[in-house]
Amino acid sequence: MTRDHVPFPAASASAAGRLPGGRGSHAVGKGGGTAVRRRELLTLVAMCLGVMMTFLLVTAAISALSAIHDGLHVGPGTLIWIPSAYTLVVAALVLSAGTLGNLFGRKRMFCVGVVIMIAGGLLAATSDTTATVIVAQLVSGVGGALILPNSLAVLGAAFADPQRRTEVITVWAASSGIGLAVGPLLAGVLLNHFSWHAVFVSNPVLGVITLLVAVPFAAESRAPDGRLDVAGALLGTLTIASLVYALIQGGQDGYTAGPVIAAWGAAAVGAVVFVVVELRVPAPMLDVRLFASRSFSAVMGIAAVSLFGFTGVAVLVVMFYNNVQHLNALDTSWRMLPLFGVYVVTAFLTSRVIRRTGFKAPLTAGLLLGALAVLGLTTVGADTPYSHVWPLFALFGAASGLVIAPSTAAALVSVAPERAGMASGAVNTARQVGAVMGTALLGSLLAGRVTADLPQQLAAHGIPAAARAPVEQAVDSGKLGATPPPGAVRAAIEDAFTSGVHAGLAVTAAVFLAAAVLALTAVHNRPHQNGTPMPTPTAS
């Protein structure tokens, strides 16, 4: 990727006169100014709707898993691939998808991504087999990968003023939280009235609305002098796909299973070859020399940790409410609204915090507060009232808002301005891999702890030895049903799941604390160029 690939070009006086909203724009009449502002607003709406689609599908699919299990009679090992197939493709393709937008048009690739997501949603909504649903999710993942980096690039080109751009991209980042929050709510409402197929109709409807706004109002931009790094794109996709596959499948079969070890090996070899190739090509998709910056490398880790915790905690909370307090999807989603709602509000306010404090304070404080909130959740049990839980959800939402958006901003200022496009693509990839790790690793830890702890819990609750094996087998296979039989068996299962959830939360807290130390010691606090402070960059 060359200098022309930068999605957030610095606006010179002359360039500002040609871009909507630039400080140096020529004087226009009142009607012209209103038209420009209207175009900018609708562009922002379209890009945020696109990002909402990509995140809504994640939590909506997870919320529909129980209904899909009952409708298609699919085993738990295969069932996990319904949400994971989508995440795998997004993580594998998001880096090269931004390059395609720079070459062939960012708006065009964004719209192509929306169309592909519509197609994937319609395929899932009309599926009658598990394999078809997984294929539909793979198709939707291609669309999501195209939407994420190109929606960010469209906004970067549309808003020339650095301060306005920061605020706009913060709104863009907050819309991901809206998508995550709406997904379970929408799925819960639809599942109360229709079959699981209806859950996948929501994205095609939202996609049509997105196209109706984006096509007439979003402006096209590209980097016509750039070149496609075919070798880098193929190697990067192979490496990330192998890594993500190993993380997901390892959670089901064990991380030392033959196919999983092969995937680990493919990821390791692919990474080495990718680095060698990218060091030699004249226009690399990702200049690996960026990682020579201590701040840039640290921010990549922090970005991954932020989504590791955000998605991982959400999955653990859903598992807790479903298996310990036996709530349905709609009741669970209502209880999680403080987490997502406070995240959205905090993300909106983050750009102002960055301008005053720099990056170290919000990143470090957010990670420390996140660890504190997660540790608080380890005290929650089957009988804990919701009044004791929602403040911890709100605290974790605020902590996530202080970390997720600033992490991308910090990545962009850790490198030279002409490398901002690469930094944006790299941090988006890191976040997607972090999200996969949150669901796969914490989900695997939860399942392993339940399996290991259940025999002791059954014995502690006085279940006869002869009756324990059938219960253990039913829990392991997922055939016990949504509500276990009342009495000692139910209490033992609830305690085992509570122990597993607490273990996952404890690991998350430890990871957040380690990342807080990294943020405090390695991240550049403020952007500089030739010794002169630069305007606060965009956050995603």
XYZ file of C-alpha atoms in Angstrom:
540
model
C 0.000 0.000 0.000
C 1.371 3.374 -0.968
C 0.807 6.889 0.223
C -2.237 7.066 -2.005
C -3.886 4.433 0.145
C -4.331 6.736 3.131
C -8.067 6.899 3.882
C -7.759 10.085 5.964
C -5.709 12.532 3.874
C -4.529 15.689 5.517
C -6.537 18.541 4.099
C -4.490 21.348 2.613
C -6.081 24.728 2.049
C -6.790 23.957 -1.587
C -8.000 20.445 -0.904
C -10.332 21.696 1.794
C -11.998 23.895 -0.739
C -12.893 20.843 -2.783
C -14.103 18.610 0.037
C -17.459 18.821 1.771
C -17.196 20.668 5.008
C -13.569 21.736 4.526
C -12.456 24.905 6.302
C -11.255 26.382 3.072
C -14.428 25.672 1.125
C -15.651 28.421 -1.137
C -18.449 30.601 0.093
C -21.818 29.169 -0.709
C -25.315 30.369 -0.244
C -27.495 29.349 2.636
C -29.198 26.714 0.517
C -25.868 25.310 -0.677
C -24.533 25.062 2.866
C -27.669 23.268 3.971
C -27.335 20.819 1.080
C -23.714 20.053 1.992
C -24.590 19.469 5.640
C -27.502 17.263 4.620
C -25.237 15.214 2.351
C -22.670 14.818 5.128
C -25.311 13.760 7.633
C -26.836 11.174 5.301
C -23.390 9.839 4.436
C -22.741 9.362 8.144
C -26.131 7.673 8.586
C -25.436 5.262 5.724
C -21.991 4.289 6.975
C -23.258 3.790 10.533
C -26.131 1.631 9.281
C -23.609 -0.503 7.424
C -21.470 -0.986 10.525
C -24.583 -1.781 12.568
C -25.345 -4.584 10.090
C -21.970 -6.201 10.614
C -22.271 -6.284 14.406
C -26.009 -6.929 14.648
C -25.537 -10.226 12.820
C -23.044 -11.427 15.444
C -25.303 -11.137 18.486
C -28.508 -11.946 16.597
C -27.028 -15.244 15.372
C -25.795 -16.124 18.868
C -29.238 -15.373 20.313
C -30.875 -17.657 17.724
C -28.628 -20.675 18.371
C -31.038 -22.393 20.770
C -33.903 -22.081 18.294
C -31.686 -23.319 15.436
C -30.590 -26.260 17.603
C -34.215 -27.239 18.234
C -35.268 -26.691 14.626
C -32.417 -28.425 12.808
C -31.360 -30.900 15.534
C -27.706 -29.973 15.169
C -24.963 -30.932 17.606
C -23.158 -28.262 19.673
C -19.846 -28.776 17.845
C -21.437 -27.856 14.521
C -23.768 -25.255 16.002
C -20.892 -23.014 17.112
C -19.828 -22.620 13.495
C -22.984 -20.664 12.641
C -21.733 -17.437 14.305
C -18.064 -18.381 13.983
C -18.112 -18.842 10.186
C -19.107 -15.202 9.769
C -16.430 -13.959 12.163
C -13.738 -16.080 10.527
C -14.310 -14.588 7.072
C -14.509 -11.010 8.359
C -11.238 -11.376 10.269
C -9.490 -13.028 7.314
C -10.553 -10.527 4.648
C -10.884 -7.151 6.384
C -7.250 -6.152 5.758
C -7.334 -6.755 1.996
C -10.898 -5.424 1.685
C -9.687 -1.932 2.484
C -7.132 -2.181 -0.312
C -9.857 -3.130 -2.780
C -11.767 -0.011 -1.776
C -8.734 2.191 -2.325
C -8.267 0.756 -5.811
C -11.823 0.329 -7.094
C -13.747 2.894 -5.060
C -14.556 2.911 -1.359
C -18.235 3.694 -1.808
C -18.499 1.043 -4.511
C -16.911 -1.654 -2.351
C -19.056 -0.589 0.609
C -22.212 -0.987 -1.475
C -20.994 -4.323 -2.858
C -20.477 -5.459 0.721
C -24.022 -4.459 1.669
C -25.434 -6.346 -1.340
C -23.429 -9.444 -0.387
C -24.709 -9.249 3.192
C -28.267 -8.975 1.879
C -27.692 -12.095 -0.209
C -26.206 -13.964 2.744
C -29.119 -13.012 4.984
C -31.697 -14.139 2.430
C -29.880 -17.449 1.955
C -29.858 -18.053 5.727
C -33.523 -17.066 6.031
C -34.528 -19.668 3.437
C -32.204 -22.439 4.647
C -33.431 -25.824 5.845
C -30.061 -27.413 6.650
C -27.219 -26.482 8.966
C -24.693 -26.591 6.123
C -26.672 -24.007 4.162
C -26.877 -21.697 7.168
C -23.094 -21.916 7.626
C -22.529 -21.188 3.922
C -24.850 -18.194 4.224
C -22.792 -16.935 7.143
C -19.605 -17.324 5.124
C -21.180 -15.229 2.352
C -22.259 -12.577 4.852
C -18.707 -12.488 6.215
C -17.404 -11.384 2.805
C -19.884 -8.521 2.886
C -18.979 -7.558 6.438
C -15.280 -7.475 5.564
C -15.969 -5.065 2.699
C -18.210 -2.816 4.799
C -15.980 -2.241 7.827
C -12.825 -0.625 6.361
C -14.560 1.085 3.439
C -17.246 2.741 5.564
C -14.441 4.208 7.658
C -12.588 5.372 4.540
C -15.713 6.972 3.040
C -16.160 9.072 6.178
C -12.482 9.967 6.263
C -12.724 11.380 2.755
C -16.078 13.112 3.310
C -15.093 15.072 6.426
C -11.960 17.122 5.821
C -11.747 18.994 9.127
C -9.729 16.835 11.572
C -11.831 17.709 14.622
C -15.128 17.044 12.853
C -13.687 13.834 11.442
C -12.767 12.667 14.932
C -16.306 13.266 16.165
C -17.848 11.591 13.126
C -15.696 8.476 13.350
C -16.459 8.266 17.069
C -20.145 8.112 16.124
C -19.214 5.413 13.601
C -17.483 3.441 16.353
C -20.419 3.828 18.716
C -22.782 2.404 16.104
C -21.071 -0.971 16.509
C -22.316 -1.037 20.089
C -25.811 -0.174 18.895
C -25.676 -3.129 16.518
C -24.495 -5.445 19.282
C -27.309 -4.242 21.560
C -30.069 -4.382 18.946
C -29.126 -7.901 17.811
C -30.332 -9.800 20.912
C -33.365 -7.547 21.354
C -34.467 -7.980 17.773
C -33.796 -11.718 17.853
C -35.759 -12.089 21.078
C -38.787 -10.273 19.686
C -38.741 -12.201 16.407
C -38.255 -15.574 18.110
C -41.304 -14.896 20.268
C -43.484 -14.692 17.144
C -41.698 -16.520 14.318
C -39.184 -19.282 13.622
C -35.418 -18.761 13.728
C -35.460 -17.966 9.981
C -36.945 -14.542 10.738
C -33.821 -13.508 12.682
C -31.798 -13.498 9.461
C -34.338 -11.344 7.581
C -33.467 -8.272 9.661
C -30.140 -7.642 7.924
C -31.530 -7.715 4.349
C -34.134 -5.149 5.398
C -31.493 -2.941 7.024
C -29.250 -3.431 4.000
C -31.874 -2.143 1.576
C -32.341 0.970 3.735
C -28.563 1.452 3.826
C -28.303 1.319 0.021
C -31.191 3.766 -0.398
C -29.212 6.291 1.660
C -25.657 5.500 0.542
C -26.094 5.335 -3.229
C -27.433 8.870 -3.795
C -25.600 10.712 -1.017
C -22.196 9.141 -0.256
C -19.328 10.453 -2.409
C -16.878 8.150 -4.170
C -13.155 8.218 -3.407
C -10.219 6.007 -4.323
C -6.455 5.833 -4.798
C -6.053 5.304 -8.567
C -2.246 5.074 -8.491
C -2.177 2.206 -6.006
C -1.366 -1.399 -6.848
C -2.903 -4.582 -5.529
C -0.495 -6.695 -3.503
C -1.877 -10.063 -4.637
C 0.707 -12.188 -2.826
C 0.264 -10.229 0.394
C -3.523 -10.431 0.184
C -3.506 -14.197 -0.349
C -0.915 -14.875 2.340
C -2.592 -12.552 4.832
C -5.973 -14.159 4.237
C -4.542 -17.679 4.583
C -2.641 -16.822 7.758
C -5.535 -15.124 9.544
C -8.074 -17.737 8.398
C -5.841 -20.548 9.701
C -5.345 -18.766 13.018
C -9.054 -18.101 13.474
C -9.967 -21.661 12.485
C -7.521 -23.033 15.066
C -9.003 -20.781 17.759
C -12.588 -21.774 16.978
C -12.168 -25.477 16.299
C -9.673 -25.848 19.127
C -12.408 -24.789 21.501
C -14.432 -27.786 20.341
C -11.877 -30.545 19.687
C -9.014 -29.419 21.911
C -6.024 -27.312 20.890
C -3.823 -30.381 20.370
C -6.179 -32.182 17.944
C -4.635 -33.086 14.567
C -6.563 -30.651 12.330
C -6.094 -27.863 14.869
C -2.332 -28.425 15.038
C -2.241 -28.360 11.232
C -4.049 -25.011 11.306
C -1.573 -23.662 13.866
C 1.257 -24.754 11.583
C -0.334 -23.152 8.516
C -0.795 -19.904 10.437
C 2.838 -19.902 11.627
C 4.292 -20.672 8.191
C 1.932 -18.196 6.530
C 2.957 -15.441 8.942
C 6.666 -15.984 8.267
C 6.213 -16.032 4.491
C 3.917 -12.999 4.685
C 6.587 -10.998 6.495
C 9.256 -12.016 3.958
C 7.044 -11.109 0.993
C 5.863 -7.793 2.447
C 9.450 -6.733 3.116
C 10.332 -7.233 -0.556
C 7.363 -5.972 -2.567
C 7.475 -2.272 -3.582
C 3.863 -1.548 -2.525
C 3.009 -3.895 0.376
C -0.526 -4.355 1.640
C 0.893 -4.062 5.150
C 4.356 -2.678 5.767
C 5.523 -4.927 8.592
C 8.126 -2.303 9.518
C 5.252 -0.525 11.277
C 5.627 -3.018 14.102
C 9.069 -1.596 14.815
C 7.124 1.157 16.571
C 6.664 0.069 20.177
C 3.515 2.143 20.454
C 1.991 0.675 17.298
C 2.682 -2.897 18.402
C 1.253 -2.175 21.851
C -1.902 -0.670 20.408
C -2.442 -3.741 18.217
C -2.487 -5.833 21.377
C -4.772 -3.397 23.191
C -7.203 -3.311 20.259
C -7.377 -7.109 20.296
C -7.868 -7.138 24.080
C -10.693 -4.593 23.874
C -12.806 -6.816 21.614
C -11.625 -9.964 23.394
C -13.228 -8.599 26.550
C -16.253 -6.936 24.969
C -17.447 -9.961 23.004
C -16.158 -12.522 25.481
C -17.937 -10.975 28.454
C -21.130 -10.663 26.409
C -21.005 -14.380 25.543
C -20.300 -15.364 29.160
C -23.190 -13.226 30.399
C -25.556 -14.778 27.846
C -24.448 -18.271 28.900
C -24.956 -17.349 32.566
C -28.474 -16.066 32.081
C -29.450 -18.949 29.798
C -28.010 -21.801 31.882
C -28.030 -20.466 35.446
C -31.029 -18.160 35.653
C -32.821 -19.791 32.670
C -33.898 -16.594 30.918
C -34.949 -16.440 27.277
C -33.191 -14.358 24.618
C -35.405 -11.301 25.059
C -35.128 -11.184 28.857
C -31.368 -11.634 28.605
C -30.991 -8.816 26.082
C -32.943 -6.378 28.242
C -30.637 -7.054 31.153
C -27.568 -6.345 29.019
C -28.809 -2.950 27.819
C -26.817 -1.013 30.477
C -23.615 -2.529 29.095
C -24.293 -1.623 25.483
C -26.078 1.656 26.204
C -23.357 3.100 28.411
C -20.751 1.943 25.894
C -22.461 3.927 23.141
C -22.708 7.090 25.252
C -19.101 6.838 26.424
C -17.845 6.238 22.902
C -19.620 9.425 21.771
C -17.790 11.425 24.447
C -14.394 9.816 23.945
C -13.149 12.204 21.262
C -13.426 15.157 23.666
C -11.558 13.215 26.345
C -8.717 12.414 23.923
C -8.293 16.050 22.934
C -7.785 17.054 26.559
C -5.840 14.146 28.018
C -4.150 12.317 25.168
C -4.365 8.545 24.785
C -2.709 7.085 27.865
C -5.343 8.238 30.361
C -8.496 6.888 28.659
C -6.856 3.647 27.527
C -5.307 2.899 30.922
C -8.366 3.985 32.894
C -10.695 2.030 30.634
C -8.712 -1.180 30.969
C -8.442 -0.814 34.754
C -12.165 -0.070 35.117
C -12.960 -3.000 32.847
C -10.912 -5.328 35.023
C -12.668 -3.981 38.130
C -16.121 -4.501 36.613
C -15.318 -8.027 35.477
C -13.959 -8.955 38.894
C -17.192 -7.650 40.371
C -19.173 -9.945 38.071
C -17.324 -12.962 39.497
C -19.386 -12.494 42.674
C -22.703 -12.944 40.841
C -24.540 -16.210 41.438
C -27.846 -17.865 40.658
C -29.674 -15.920 43.367
C -28.039 -12.514 42.808
C -30.715 -9.878 42.090
C -30.390 -7.790 38.944
C -30.182 -4.606 41.040
C -26.699 -5.745 42.103
C -25.623 -6.568 38.543
C -26.604 -3.687 36.277
C -24.136 -1.180 37.812
C -21.317 -3.596 36.938
C -22.660 -3.884 33.379
C -22.739 -0.098 33.127
C -19.179 0.190 34.458
C -17.907 -2.361 31.946
C -19.730 -0.533 29.131
C -18.076 2.745 30.122
C -14.688 1.041 30.306
C -15.129 -0.426 26.819
C -16.093 2.972 25.449
C -12.825 4.397 26.777
C -10.747 1.701 25.068
C -12.325 0.507 21.817
C -12.487 3.820 19.934
C -9.213 5.372 21.229
C -7.243 2.228 20.380
C -7.599 2.888 16.648
C -6.775 6.565 17.117
C -3.646 5.616 19.009
C -2.672 3.197 16.232
C -2.932 5.904 13.593
C -0.703 8.341 15.479
C 1.875 5.697 16.305
C 3.009 5.710 12.665
C 3.822 8.282 9.993
C 0.717 10.011 8.532
C 1.174 8.407 5.106
C 0.867 4.994 6.787
C -2.476 5.770 8.442
C -4.401 3.610 5.953
C -2.291 0.571 6.743
C -2.599 1.235 10.465
C -6.383 1.411 10.176
C -6.554 -1.907 8.331
C -4.183 -3.587 10.778
C -6.069 -2.440 13.868
C -9.394 -3.561 12.377
C -7.866 -6.988 11.796
C -6.514 -7.103 15.344
C -9.925 -6.278 16.748
C -11.643 -8.997 14.717
C -9.096 -11.588 15.817
C -9.594 -10.404 19.397
C -13.353 -10.877 19.058
C -12.832 -14.440 17.826
C -10.476 -15.154 20.719
C -13.044 -13.807 23.181
C -15.753 -16.180 21.994
C -13.535 -19.184 21.215
C -11.086 -19.151 24.122
C -13.506 -18.050 26.828
C -16.199 -20.338 25.443
C -13.731 -23.225 25.491
C -12.675 -22.382 29.042
C -16.324 -22.270 30.139
C -17.114 -25.647 28.551
C -13.991 -27.249 29.999
C -14.676 -25.957 33.499
C -18.308 -27.142 33.379
C -17.204 -30.617 32.280
C -14.535 -30.797 34.972
C -16.629 -29.318 37.794
C -19.976 -31.027 37.175
C -19.073 -34.430 38.708
C -17.988 -32.756 41.956
C -21.093 -30.568 41.994
C -23.377 -33.551 41.451
C -21.675 -35.405 44.310
C -21.850 -32.340 46.557
C -25.596 -32.073 45.933
C -26.148 -35.688 46.869
C -26.817 -37.176 43.434
C -26.202 -40.976 43.494
C -23.153 -42.141 41.539
C -25.249 -44.218 39.154
C -27.321 -41.191 38.176
C -24.410 -38.818 37.531
C -23.125 -40.195 34.213
C -26.406 -39.638 32.277
C -26.566 -36.054 33.538
C -22.946 -35.399 32.587
C -23.511 -36.851 29.125
C -26.679 -34.814 28.600
C -24.959 -31.567 29.593
C -21.920 -32.307 27.422
C -24.057 -33.054 24.354
C -26.445 -30.147 24.895
C -29.461 -32.475 25.035
C -30.599 -31.625 28.546
C -32.968 -28.911 27.361
C -33.319 -25.237 28.223
C -34.503 -25.958 31.793
C -33.020 -28.907 33.734
C -35.251 -30.873 36.089
C -35.802 -29.075 39.391
C -34.024 -30.053 42.549
C -30.462 -31.137 43.234
C -29.576 -31.892 39.601
C -30.564 -28.421 38.490
C -28.666 -26.799 41.359
C -25.530 -28.808 40.537
C -25.653 -27.794 36.865
C -26.211 -24.154 37.783
C -23.217 -24.201 40.134
C -21.022 -25.837 37.467
C -21.966 -23.213 34.880
C -21.458 -20.429 37.411
C -17.964 -21.756 38.121
C -17.189 -21.818 34.379
C -18.452 -18.286 33.832
C -16.449 -17.013 36.811
C -13.297 -18.658 35.436
C -13.738 -16.900 32.089
C -14.337 -13.568 33.828
C -11.217 -13.988 35.971
C -9.095 -14.605 32.872
C -10.593 -11.522 31.231
C -9.744 -9.388 34.250
C -6.145 -10.605 34.197
C -5.818 -9.849 30.476
C -7.236 -6.348 30.995
C -4.796 -5.625 33.818
C -1.845 -6.708 31.675
C -3.090 -4.517 28.811
C -3.405 -1.546 31.199
C 0.283 -1.828 32.028
C 1.056 -1.961 28.305
C -1.048 1.151 27.641
C 0.643 3.098 30.415
C 4.194 2.219 29.417
C 4.214 1.851 25.626
C 1.505 3.940 23.941
C 2.324 7.397 22.582
C 0.199 9.882 24.464
C -0.231 12.518 21.756
C 0.366 12.634 18.000
C 3.400 14.472 16.723
C 4.782 15.269 13.310
C 8.206 16.874 13.092
C 7.842 17.999 16.664
C 4.557 19.814 16.052
C 1.382 18.467 17.634
C -1.123 17.238 15.068
C -4.899 17.417 15.393
C -6.473 14.481 17.164
C -6.884 11.701 14.599
C -9.912 9.593 13.889
C -11.053 6.790 16.126
C -12.835 3.673 15.026
